[in-house]
Short mmCIF file of C-alpha atoms in Angstrom, two decimals:
data_model
loop_
_atom_site.label_atom_id
_atom_site.label_comp_id
_atom_site.label_asym_id
_atom_site.label_seq_id
_atom_site.Cartn_x
_atom_site.Cartn_y
_atom_site.Cartn_z
CA MET A 1 70.38 107.86 112.73
CA TYR A 2 71.01 104.24 113.63
CA LYS A 3 68.64 101.48 112.70
CA ASN A 4 68.95 99.67 116.00
CA TYR A 5 71.33 99.34 118.91
CA GLN A 6 72.74 96.01 117.81
CA ARG A 7 73.60 97.33 114.35
CA SER A 8 75.22 100.44 115.80
CA PHE A 9 77.18 98.41 118.31
CA SER A 10 78.47 96.13 115.56
CA TRP A 11 79.89 99.01 113.51
CA ASP A 12 81.59 100.47 116.57
CA PHE A 13 82.92 97.09 117.67
CA TYR A 14 84.59 96.35 114.34
CA SER A 15 85.91 99.92 114.12
CA TYR A 16 87.51 99.53 117.54
CA LEU A 17 88.93 96.19 116.42
CA ILE A 18 90.62 97.70 113.35
CA ILE A 19 92.15 100.53 115.39
CA ILE A 20 93.39 98.07 118.04
CA ILE A 21 94.97 95.89 115.33
CA TYR A 22 96.81 98.93 114.01
CA CYS A 23 98.06 99.70 117.52
CA LEU A 24 99.39 96.16 117.86
CA LEU A 25 101.02 96.20 114.43
CA GLN A 26 102.71 99.52 115.20
CA ILE A 27 104.03 98.11 118.47
CA LEU A 28 105.37 95.05 116.65
CA ARG A 29 107.15 97.34 114.16
CA TRP A 30 108.75 99.45 116.91
CA ARG A 31 112.12 97.79 116.39
CA ILE A 32 112.44 98.85 112.72
CA LEU A 33 111.12 102.37 113.29
CA PRO A 34 111.80 105.04 112.19
CA GLN A 35 111.43 104.10 108.54
CA PHE A 36 111.70 107.47 106.84
CA MET A 37 114.20 110.29 106.66
CA ASP A 38 111.95 113.29 107.35
CA ILE A 39 111.79 112.79 111.11
CA TYR A 40 115.56 113.38 111.35
CA TYR A 41 115.17 116.71 109.59
CA HIS A 42 112.57 117.72 112.15
CA LEU A 43 114.71 116.53 115.08
CA LEU A 44 117.71 118.48 113.78
CA THR A 45 115.55 121.57 113.28
CA ALA A 46 114.33 121.28 116.87
CA TRP A 47 117.97 121.06 117.99
CA GLY A 48 118.67 124.22 115.97
CA PHE A 49 115.80 126.01 117.74
CA ILE A 50 117.31 125.05 121.09
CA GLN A 51 120.68 126.49 120.04
CA ALA A 52 118.99 129.70 118.88
CA GLY A 53 116.86 130.01 122.02
CA GLY A 54 113.58 129.93 120.12
CA TYR A 55 112.13 129.94 116.61
CA SER A 56 114.78 130.80 114.01
CA GLY A 57 113.97 132.01 110.52
CA TRP A 58 117.48 131.06 109.41
CA ASP A 59 118.51 127.41 108.99
CA PHE A 60 122.08 127.47 110.35
CA TRP A 61 122.07 123.78 111.35
CA GLN A 62 122.06 122.57 107.71
CA TYR A 63 124.40 123.67 104.94
CA ALA A 64 126.54 124.82 107.85
CA PRO A 65 128.21 127.20 108.26
CA VAL A 66 126.61 129.33 105.49
CA GLY A 67 123.02 128.19 106.14
CA ARG A 68 119.82 129.07 104.28
CA ILE A 69 116.40 130.59 104.89
CA HIS A 70 114.04 128.54 107.06
CA ILE A 71 110.36 128.61 106.05
CA TYR A 72 109.00 125.35 107.48
CA PRO A 73 106.06 125.89 109.89
CA PRO A 74 107.29 125.56 113.49
CA PHE A 75 104.57 123.74 115.43
CA PHE A 76 105.96 120.20 115.26
CA HIS A 77 109.50 121.43 115.94
CA THR A 78 108.23 123.32 118.99
CA ILE A 79 106.67 120.10 120.34
CA LEU A 80 109.97 118.28 119.75
CA VAL A 81 111.86 121.05 121.56
CA LEU A 82 109.63 120.69 124.60
CA LEU A 83 110.08 116.91 124.69
CA MET A 84 113.84 117.16 124.13
CA LYS A 85 114.12 119.64 126.98
CA LEU A 86 112.24 117.13 129.15
CA GLY A 87 115.01 114.63 128.47
CA PHE A 88 113.62 112.40 125.71
CA SER A 89 116.27 111.17 123.28
CA PRO A 90 115.97 111.91 119.54
CA THR A 91 115.83 108.17 118.79
CA ILE A 92 112.88 107.57 121.11
CA LEU A 93 111.04 110.61 119.74
CA ALA A 94 111.55 109.43 116.14
CA LYS A 95 110.14 105.99 116.95
CA PHE A 96 107.30 107.37 119.07
CA PHE A 97 105.91 109.80 116.50
CA GLU A 98 106.12 107.32 113.62
CA ALA A 99 104.36 104.71 115.75
CA VAL A 100 101.61 106.88 117.24
CA THR A 101 100.70 109.49 114.61
CA PRO A 102 98.93 107.16 112.08
CA VAL A 103 96.78 105.61 114.81
CA VAL A 104 95.81 109.03 116.15
CA PHE A 105 94.82 110.12 112.65
CA LEU A 106 92.62 107.05 112.14
CA THR A 107 90.98 107.59 115.53
CA VAL A 108 90.29 111.29 114.92
CA LEU A 109 88.88 110.59 111.45
CA TRP A 110 86.67 107.79 112.78
CA ARG A 111 85.37 110.01 115.59
CA PHE A 112 84.68 112.89 113.16
CA LEU A 113 82.65 110.71 110.81
CA ARG A 114 80.85 108.87 113.59
CA ARG A 115 79.85 112.13 115.27
CA ASN A 116 78.78 114.05 112.17
CA TYR A 117 77.55 111.26 109.87
CA ASP A 118 76.99 107.76 111.26
CA THR A 119 78.83 104.73 112.65
CA ARG A 120 78.50 102.81 109.40
CA LEU A 121 80.34 105.45 107.33
CA ALA A 122 82.97 105.78 110.07
CA PHE A 123 83.62 102.03 109.93
CA PHE A 124 83.89 101.91 106.14
CA ALA A 125 86.19 104.96 106.13
CA ILE A 126 88.86 103.46 108.39
CA LEU A 127 88.47 100.22 106.46
CA THR A 128 89.03 101.87 103.06
CA LEU A 129 91.87 104.00 104.41
CA SER A 130 93.54 100.70 105.20
CA SER A 131 93.39 99.65 101.55
CA SER A 132 96.46 101.63 100.46
CA PHE A 133 99.85 100.78 101.92
CA SER A 134 101.33 103.83 100.22
CA PHE A 135 98.77 106.13 101.85
CA TYR A 136 99.35 104.52 105.24
CA LEU A 137 103.11 104.99 104.90
CA SER A 138 102.54 108.67 104.13
CA LEU A 139 100.79 109.00 107.50
CA LEU A 140 103.93 107.98 109.37
CA ASN A 141 106.50 109.30 106.88
CA HIS A 142 105.06 112.84 106.71
CA ILE A 143 104.32 113.46 110.38
CA PRO A 144 103.66 117.25 110.24
CA ALA A 145 101.36 116.67 107.25
CA THR A 146 99.44 114.02 109.20
CA LEU A 147 99.21 116.32 112.22
CA ALA A 148 97.83 119.07 109.98
CA LEU A 149 95.22 116.62 108.64
CA ILE A 150 94.25 115.82 112.23
CA PHE A 151 93.84 119.51 113.04
CA GLY A 152 91.90 119.93 109.80
CA PHE A 153 89.33 117.29 110.72
CA LEU A 154 89.05 118.76 114.20
CA ALA A 155 88.41 122.17 112.62
CA LEU A 156 85.72 120.70 110.36
CA ASP A 157 84.17 118.98 113.36
CA GLN A 158 83.90 122.33 115.14
CA LEU A 159 82.33 123.83 111.99
CA PHE A 160 79.62 121.15 112.11
CA GLN A 161 79.15 121.80 115.82
CA LYS A 162 78.77 125.54 115.02
CA LYS A 163 81.76 126.50 117.17
CA THR A 164 83.34 129.05 114.86
CA LEU A 165 86.17 130.30 117.07
CA ARG A 166 87.45 126.80 117.82
CA SER A 167 87.34 126.00 114.11
CA VAL A 168 89.32 129.16 113.33
CA LEU A 169 91.98 128.29 115.90
CA LEU A 170 92.37 124.72 114.66
CA LEU A 171 92.56 125.77 111.02
CA THR A 172 95.18 128.36 112.00
CA LEU A 173 97.15 125.57 113.66
CA CYS A 174 97.23 123.79 110.29
CA PHE A 175 99.11 126.74 108.78
CA TYR A 176 101.70 126.58 111.56
CA THR A 177 102.14 122.83 111.05
CA HIS A 178 102.43 122.13 107.30
CA ILE A 179 102.52 124.32 104.19
CA GLY A 180 100.68 122.11 101.69
CA ILE A 181 98.08 120.49 103.96
CA SER A 182 97.02 123.84 105.40
CA TRP A 183 95.94 124.97 101.92
CA PHE A 184 94.36 121.59 101.20
CA ILE A 185 92.14 121.91 104.28
CA SER A 186 91.50 125.63 103.73
CA LEU A 187 90.35 125.07 100.15
CA THR A 188 88.10 122.30 101.44
CA PHE A 189 86.41 124.90 103.66
CA VAL A 190 86.07 127.26 100.68
CA PHE A 191 84.60 124.66 98.32
CA TYR A 192 82.29 123.31 101.00
CA GLY A 193 81.00 126.82 101.60
CA LEU A 194 80.36 127.29 97.90
CA LEU A 195 78.58 123.92 97.59
CA THR A 196 76.29 124.35 100.61
CA LYS A 197 74.53 127.70 100.97
CA GLN A 198 73.84 127.28 104.68
CA ASN A 199 77.59 126.92 105.37
CA LYS A 200 78.84 129.63 103.03
CA LYS A 201 79.17 132.37 105.62
CA PRO A 202 80.76 130.34 108.45
CA CYS A 203 83.18 128.62 106.05
CA PHE A 204 84.43 131.90 104.64
CA VAL A 205 84.60 133.54 108.07
CA ILE A 206 86.70 130.64 109.35
CA PHE A 207 88.94 130.62 106.27
CA LEU A 208 89.59 134.39 106.25
CA SER A 209 90.08 134.56 110.01
CA ALA A 210 92.61 131.71 109.92
CA LEU A 211 94.47 133.49 107.10
CA MET A 212 94.67 136.65 109.20
CA LEU A 213 96.06 134.76 112.20
CA SER A 214 98.53 132.96 109.94
CA LEU A 215 99.95 136.07 108.29
CA PRO A 216 103.32 135.89 110.13
CA ILE A 217 104.18 132.41 108.81
CA LEU A 218 102.61 133.11 105.40
CA TYR A 219 104.73 136.25 105.03
CA LYS A 220 107.83 134.26 105.91
CA GLN A 221 107.01 131.65 103.28
CA LEU A 222 106.28 134.24 100.59
CA ALA A 223 109.54 136.02 101.36
CA GLY A 224 111.42 132.74 100.90
CA LEU A 225 109.95 131.85 97.50
CA ARG A 226 112.90 133.38 95.63
CA PHE A 227 115.25 130.95 97.38
CA ILE A 228 113.34 127.86 96.23
CA SER A 229 114.45 125.95 93.14
CA ALA A 230 112.55 123.14 91.40
CA ILE A 231 115.90 121.55 90.52
CA GLY A 232 116.31 120.09 93.99
CA MET A 233 112.83 118.64 94.34
CA ASN A 234 112.54 115.02 95.38
CA LEU A 235 112.36 113.00 92.15
CA ASN A 236 110.67 110.13 93.96
CA GLU A 237 107.70 112.41 94.64
CA ILE A 238 107.60 113.45 90.99
CA PHE A 239 107.83 110.04 89.35
CA LEU A 240 106.79 107.35 91.81
CA CYS A 241 103.12 106.73 92.49
CA GLN A 242 100.47 104.03 92.63
CA ILE A 243 97.07 104.25 90.97
CA LYS A 244 94.20 102.06 92.15
CA ILE A 245 91.74 101.84 89.27
CA ILE A 246 89.05 99.92 91.19
CA ASP A 247 89.07 102.47 94.02
CA TYR A 248 88.66 105.35 91.56
CA ILE A 249 85.75 103.66 89.80
CA LEU A 250 83.88 102.90 93.03
CA ALA A 251 84.70 106.37 94.41
CA PHE A 252 82.99 107.87 91.35
CA PHE A 253 79.74 106.20 92.39
CA GLY A 254 80.31 107.50 95.91
CA LEU A 255 80.62 110.99 94.44
CA ILE A 256 77.26 110.60 92.68
CA PHE A 257 75.65 109.55 95.95
CA SER A 258 77.15 112.52 97.79
CA PHE A 259 75.10 114.85 95.56
CA LYS A 260 71.89 112.92 96.05
CA THR A 261 71.83 113.28 99.81
CA ASP A 262 72.01 116.17 102.27
CA GLY A 263 74.63 118.90 102.03
CA LYS A 264 77.02 117.36 104.55
CA TYR A 265 78.08 114.70 102.06
CA ARG A 266 79.31 117.40 99.67
CA LEU A 267 82.24 117.81 102.01
CA PHE A 268 83.84 114.80 100.31
CA PHE A 269 83.56 116.43 96.88
CA SER A 270 85.11 119.53 98.44
CA PHE A 271 88.05 117.40 99.55
CA LEU A 272 88.40 116.08 96.01
CA LEU A 273 88.47 119.58 94.48
CA ALA A 274 90.97 120.78 97.07
CA SER A 275 93.27 117.81 96.41
CA LEU A 276 94.05 119.21 92.95
CA ILE A 277 96.73 121.37 94.59
CA PHE A 278 98.85 118.19 94.77
CA LEU A 279 98.80 117.61 90.99
CA SER A 280 102.38 118.87 90.60
CA TYR A 281 103.44 116.03 92.91
CA PRO A 282 101.93 112.84 91.40
CA TYR A 283 103.08 110.75 94.35
CA ARG A 284 101.23 112.92 96.85
CA PHE A 285 98.19 113.23 94.58
CA PHE A 286 97.76 109.53 93.73
CA SER A 287 99.38 107.79 96.69
CA ALA A 288 99.55 110.07 99.73
CA GLU A 289 97.57 113.01 101.12
CA GLY A 290 95.84 113.76 97.81
CA TYR A 291 94.44 110.23 97.75
CA LEU A 292 92.41 110.81 100.92
CA PRO A 293 89.28 112.12 99.09
CA ILE A 294 89.15 108.98 96.91
CA LEU A 295 89.26 106.76 99.99
CA LEU A 296 86.52 108.79 101.66
CA LEU A 297 84.30 108.67 98.55
CA LEU A 298 84.94 104.94 98.35
CA ALA A 299 83.69 104.67 101.94
CA VAL A 300 80.57 106.67 100.97
CA PHE A 301 79.89 104.20 98.15
CA LEU A 302 80.28 101.16 100.40
CA ARG A 303 78.13 102.71 103.11
CA ASN A 304 75.35 103.38 100.59
CA LEU A 305 75.70 99.90 99.09
CA ASP A 306 75.42 98.34 102.53
CA GLN A 307 72.31 100.40 103.28
CA VAL A 308 70.66 99.21 100.06
CA PHE A 309 71.30 95.56 100.90
CA GLU A 310 70.78 95.62 104.67
CA ASN A 311 67.22 94.23 104.50
CA LYS A 312 67.95 91.69 101.77
CA LYS A 313 68.75 88.02 102.12
CA THR A 314 71.71 87.09 104.30
CA TYR A 315 74.18 86.54 101.46
CA LEU A 316 73.40 90.03 100.08
CA ARG A 317 73.22 91.81 103.42
CA TYR A 318 76.96 91.65 103.90
CA PHE A 319 77.91 92.16 100.25
CA ALA A 320 79.33 95.66 100.90
CA VAL A 321 81.42 94.36 103.79
CA ALA A 322 82.72 91.56 101.57
CA VAL A 323 83.72 94.10 98.90
CA ALA A 324 85.46 96.20 101.54
CA VAL A 325 87.35 93.21 102.93
CA PHE A 326 88.48 92.27 99.42
CA ILE A 327 89.77 95.81 98.87
CA LEU A 328 91.38 95.74 102.29
CA PHE A 329 93.54 92.69 101.67
CA PHE A 330 94.06 92.56 97.90
CA SER A 331 93.64 96.17 96.70
CA PRO A 332 95.36 95.91 93.29
CA ALA A 333 97.40 98.92 92.20
CA ILE A 334 99.35 100.03 89.13
CA SER A 335 102.77 101.18 90.27
CA ILE A 336 104.80 103.71 88.29
CA GLU A 337 108.50 103.49 89.04
CA ARG A 338 111.52 105.36 87.75
CA PRO A 339 114.64 103.18 87.34
CA THR A 340 118.00 104.89 87.90
CA ALA A 341 119.57 103.72 84.63
CA ASP A 342 117.64 105.47 81.85
CA ASN A 343 115.16 107.57 83.88
CA LYS A 344 112.23 106.07 81.96
CA PRO A 345 109.23 105.10 84.08
CA THR A 346 108.25 101.44 84.28
CA TYR A 347 104.88 99.97 85.23
CA LYS A 348 103.82 96.93 87.21
CA ILE A 349 100.70 95.63 88.94
CA ASN A 350 100.72 94.93 92.68
CA ILE A 351 97.89 92.70 93.87
CA LEU A 352 98.57 92.83 97.61
CA ASP A 353 98.96 96.56 98.12
CA SER A 354 96.79 97.26 101.14
CA ALA A 355 98.06 98.69 104.41
CA PHE A 356 97.07 95.51 106.25
CA SER A 357 98.94 93.31 103.78
CA GLY A 358 101.99 95.56 103.95
CA MET A 359 101.99 95.62 107.74
CA LEU A 360 101.34 91.90 108.14
CA PHE A 361 104.12 90.96 105.72
CA ALA A 362 106.45 93.60 107.18
CA ARG A 363 106.86 95.52 103.95
CA GLY A 364 108.80 98.76 103.89
CA GLU A 365 112.49 99.34 104.43
CA SER A 366 114.04 100.77 107.55
CA ILE A 367 116.86 103.30 107.42
CA TRP A 368 117.56 102.87 111.13
CA PHE A 369 120.54 100.65 111.99
CA PRO A 370 121.03 101.39 115.70
CA LYS A 371 124.36 99.65 116.28
CA ASP A 372 126.11 101.46 113.42
CA TYR A 373 124.46 104.87 113.82
CA LEU A 374 124.84 105.04 117.59
CA SER A 375 128.50 103.98 117.51
CA ALA A 376 129.18 106.58 114.81
CA ALA A 377 127.39 109.23 116.86
CA ASP A 378 129.57 108.39 119.87
CA LEU A 379 132.71 108.82 117.75
CA ILE A 380 131.43 112.19 116.54
CA LYS A 381 130.68 113.45 120.07
CA ASN A 382 134.03 112.24 121.39
CA ASN A 383 136.03 113.88 118.60
CA SER A 384 134.25 117.19 118.10
CA GLU A 385 132.76 120.08 120.02
CA SER A 386 129.10 121.10 120.00
CA GLY A 387 129.62 124.03 117.60
CA GLU A 388 131.58 122.05 115.03
CA ILE A 389 130.22 120.61 111.80
CA ILE A 390 129.93 117.13 110.31
CA TYR A 391 129.52 116.01 106.71
CA SER A 392 128.68 112.71 105.03
CA THR A 393 128.99 111.59 101.45
CA ILE A 394 125.44 110.24 101.88
CA ASN A 395 123.10 113.16 102.45
CA ILE A 396 120.60 111.45 104.75
CA THR A 397 123.43 109.94 106.80
CA GLY A 398 124.70 113.43 107.56
CA ILE A 399 121.24 114.48 108.77
CA ILE A 400 120.70 111.36 110.88
CA LEU A 401 124.12 111.51 112.58
CA ALA A 402 123.79 115.26 113.16
CA SER A 403 120.36 114.87 114.78
CA ILE A 404 121.43 112.11 117.20
CA SER A 405 124.89 113.53 118.01
CA GLY A 406 123.86 117.15 118.53
CA ARG A 407 125.93 118.66 115.75
CA ALA A 408 125.25 120.86 112.74
CA THR A 409 125.85 119.42 109.28
CA ALA A 410 127.04 120.59 105.89
CA ASN A 411 124.41 118.26 104.42
CA ALA A 412 120.73 119.17 104.03
CA LEU A 413 117.30 117.76 103.31
CA LEU A 414 114.70 119.71 101.30
CA PRO A 415 117.39 120.64 98.73
CA GLU A 416 114.91 122.73 96.76
CA ILE A 417 115.66 125.45 99.35
CA LYS A 418 119.09 126.62 98.27
CA TYR A 419 122.09 127.46 100.46
CA SER A 420 122.87 131.15 100.88
CA GLU A 421 126.27 130.96 99.19
CA ALA A 422 128.59 128.39 97.66
CA PHE A 423 130.93 126.56 100.05
CA ASP A 424 133.15 123.48 100.31
CA PRO A 425 131.46 121.04 102.73
CA LEU A 426 134.65 119.01 103.20
CA ALA A 427 136.71 122.06 104.16
CA VAL A 428 134.27 123.33 106.81
CA SER A 429 133.53 119.98 108.48
CA LYS A 430 135.40 118.69 111.53
CA ILE A 431 134.12 115.14 111.03
CA ILE A 432 133.80 113.50 107.61
CA VAL A 433 131.71 110.35 107.33
CA PHE A 434 132.31 108.09 104.33
CA ALA A 435 130.17 105.10 103.42
CA GLN A 436 131.93 101.75 103.35
CA ASP A 437 130.98 101.35 99.70
CA ASP A 438 132.30 104.75 98.59
CA ASP A 439 134.90 104.58 95.82
CA TYR A 440 138.22 103.70 97.44
CA ASN A 441 140.36 105.91 95.20
CA THR A 442 138.10 108.93 95.69
CA VAL A 443 138.18 108.53 99.46
CA SER A 444 141.95 108.07 99.48
CA ASN A 445 142.46 111.26 97.46
CA ILE A 446 140.23 113.27 99.83
CA VAL A 447 141.96 111.85 102.92
CA SER A 448 145.40 112.59 101.49
CA LYS A 449 144.56 116.07 100.20
CA SER A 450 142.85 117.25 103.40
CA LYS A 451 145.19 115.30 105.73
CA LEU A 452 142.29 113.63 107.48
CA VAL A 453 142.81 111.40 110.50
CA LYS A 454 140.82 108.20 110.82
CA ILE A 455 138.93 107.97 114.13
CA GLY A 456 136.94 104.78 113.64
CA GLU A 457 134.68 102.68 111.48
CA ASN A 458 131.84 100.18 111.63
CA LYS A 459 129.94 98.01 109.18
CA LEU A 460 128.40 101.01 107.39
CA PHE A 461 130.72 103.99 107.88
CA VAL A 462 134.33 105.13 108.06
CA LEU A 463 134.83 108.33 110.08
CA TYR A 464 137.67 110.82 109.72
CA LYS A 465 138.60 113.95 111.65
CA ASN A 466 139.82 117.10 109.95
CA PRO A 467 142.41 118.42 112.47
CA TYR A 468 142.98 121.65 110.53
CA CYS A 469 139.32 122.69 110.37
CA ASN A 470 138.35 125.59 112.64
CA ALA A 471 134.95 126.36 111.15
CA LYS A 472 131.91 126.44 113.44
CA ILE A 473 128.22 127.09 113.03
CA ASP A 474 127.02 130.66 112.98
CA ILE A 475 124.14 130.53 115.47
CA LYS A 476 121.51 133.13 114.70
CA LYS A 477 119.54 134.68 117.51
CA ALA A 478 115.94 133.44 117.66
CA SER A 479 113.35 135.45 115.76
CA LEU A 480 110.87 134.51 118.49
CA PRO A 481 112.30 133.51 121.92
CA PHE A 482 110.92 130.48 123.75
CA GLY A 483 109.40 132.67 126.45
CA ILE A 484 107.11 134.33 123.93
CA ILE A 485 106.42 130.99 122.21
CA TRP A 486 105.27 129.38 125.49
CA LEU A 487 103.09 132.43 126.20
CA ILE A 488 101.46 132.16 122.75
CA CYS A 489 100.87 128.44 123.33
CA PHE A 490 99.26 129.15 126.70
CA VAL A 491 96.94 131.82 125.24
CA PHE A 492 96.04 129.52 122.32
CA ILE A 493 95.15 126.62 124.62
CA ALA A 494 93.14 128.91 126.90
CA LEU A 495 91.17 130.32 123.96
CA LEU A 496 90.57 126.83 122.55
CA TRP A 497 89.38 125.59 125.92
CA GLN A 498 87.10 128.53 126.65
CA ALA A 499 85.66 129.07 123.16
CA LYS A 500 81.91 128.48 123.12
CA ASN A 501 80.93 129.82 119.70
#
């Protein structure tokens, strides 16, 4: 498989170097983490599970006190519950998972490709995955999605090792981790089975078996479809994306090569076909999880190009590496952006759009301002009880403050999942959090009408208490108590450990 030891060692050495650099860059960015809002939703959901005593199919911790159906897969929240019960603070958990998850993904992907293909492809893959800053941000912004990708590659690895049961269990875990990625990986199994006759039976056995084991969560999601509205979908994910023309062109040649070699390389075409499920979300298709197949096919092209030139003159021998390094640092992209004024998309070209460039120049905005959020959380805890509700005029602020203060909120993320009934968030909330830049007259009218009492302020927020509010959250009993959850986890780990075929 490897031409010689020195060549193999070189690919591994530079792969290790890239992963180590990412570790260092993530450590250096610890102070500004977390950078994205989703982690606070997951922390608040874990807090809700703790209040319920286990997995709850009703989201009573958002849109409180009326709540809404809860269909999000529970694996990540269960991990957060365990860590929170061990005493880790929500802030530390948010920073930890955003810092560690992308590096774990890169390591798992590199190991998968090194083990089942060769060290050269593994090196080029983690190099090309570093070419897109947007894709890299998706790895830390969408933590459950990244975890599901990790489980997906582990499941594929077990397929290649002919360990069917382990592959079934890992693919099942995808369904209990993220809705979209589970189908992305499952369809990859299906297409790979159709494209390679020798893998048709095991791929379909694994896919169908995982579906059977995932029926409880799939039933829950199907039952909740009638509560989902497209009106609330995140417009950023509909309009904002980045398209890398050079990557697509080179990936096309990688696709051609994948059909000229053995069946294993058709896995990358299977990924490409499966990624079409993200078409309704252009951001995810062009810039996030759906962009993964293009990056892998780009790595296939560079690996093949390097193999063609490896015995040529010195200046040609490293031509593929030179191309990869160019893509790594410069990686031009066409960005599509939606301005807030007229809602018409605008276009611009970004030359330095690689993950390395973004990390080195500290691109990306942080939504974490510890001094202001922690002081606001202290005011909330000192002026309310655990069952009472908070509300903020900024939606994400309500989620963040609720997650770090241990309170339910009348705000909500994932607004496409509707509340169960109409309600007045100001009337049911004990603590109201206004932004300092909210309209003064509007705030004054609300304060006067509801007879709110000011309890404090900082650079970002002004907090009021509603002394006449008696509303509290309606905690629903867990659909699945923690005792049963821990038992299921123990059985799952035991089966995964003992599975031999």
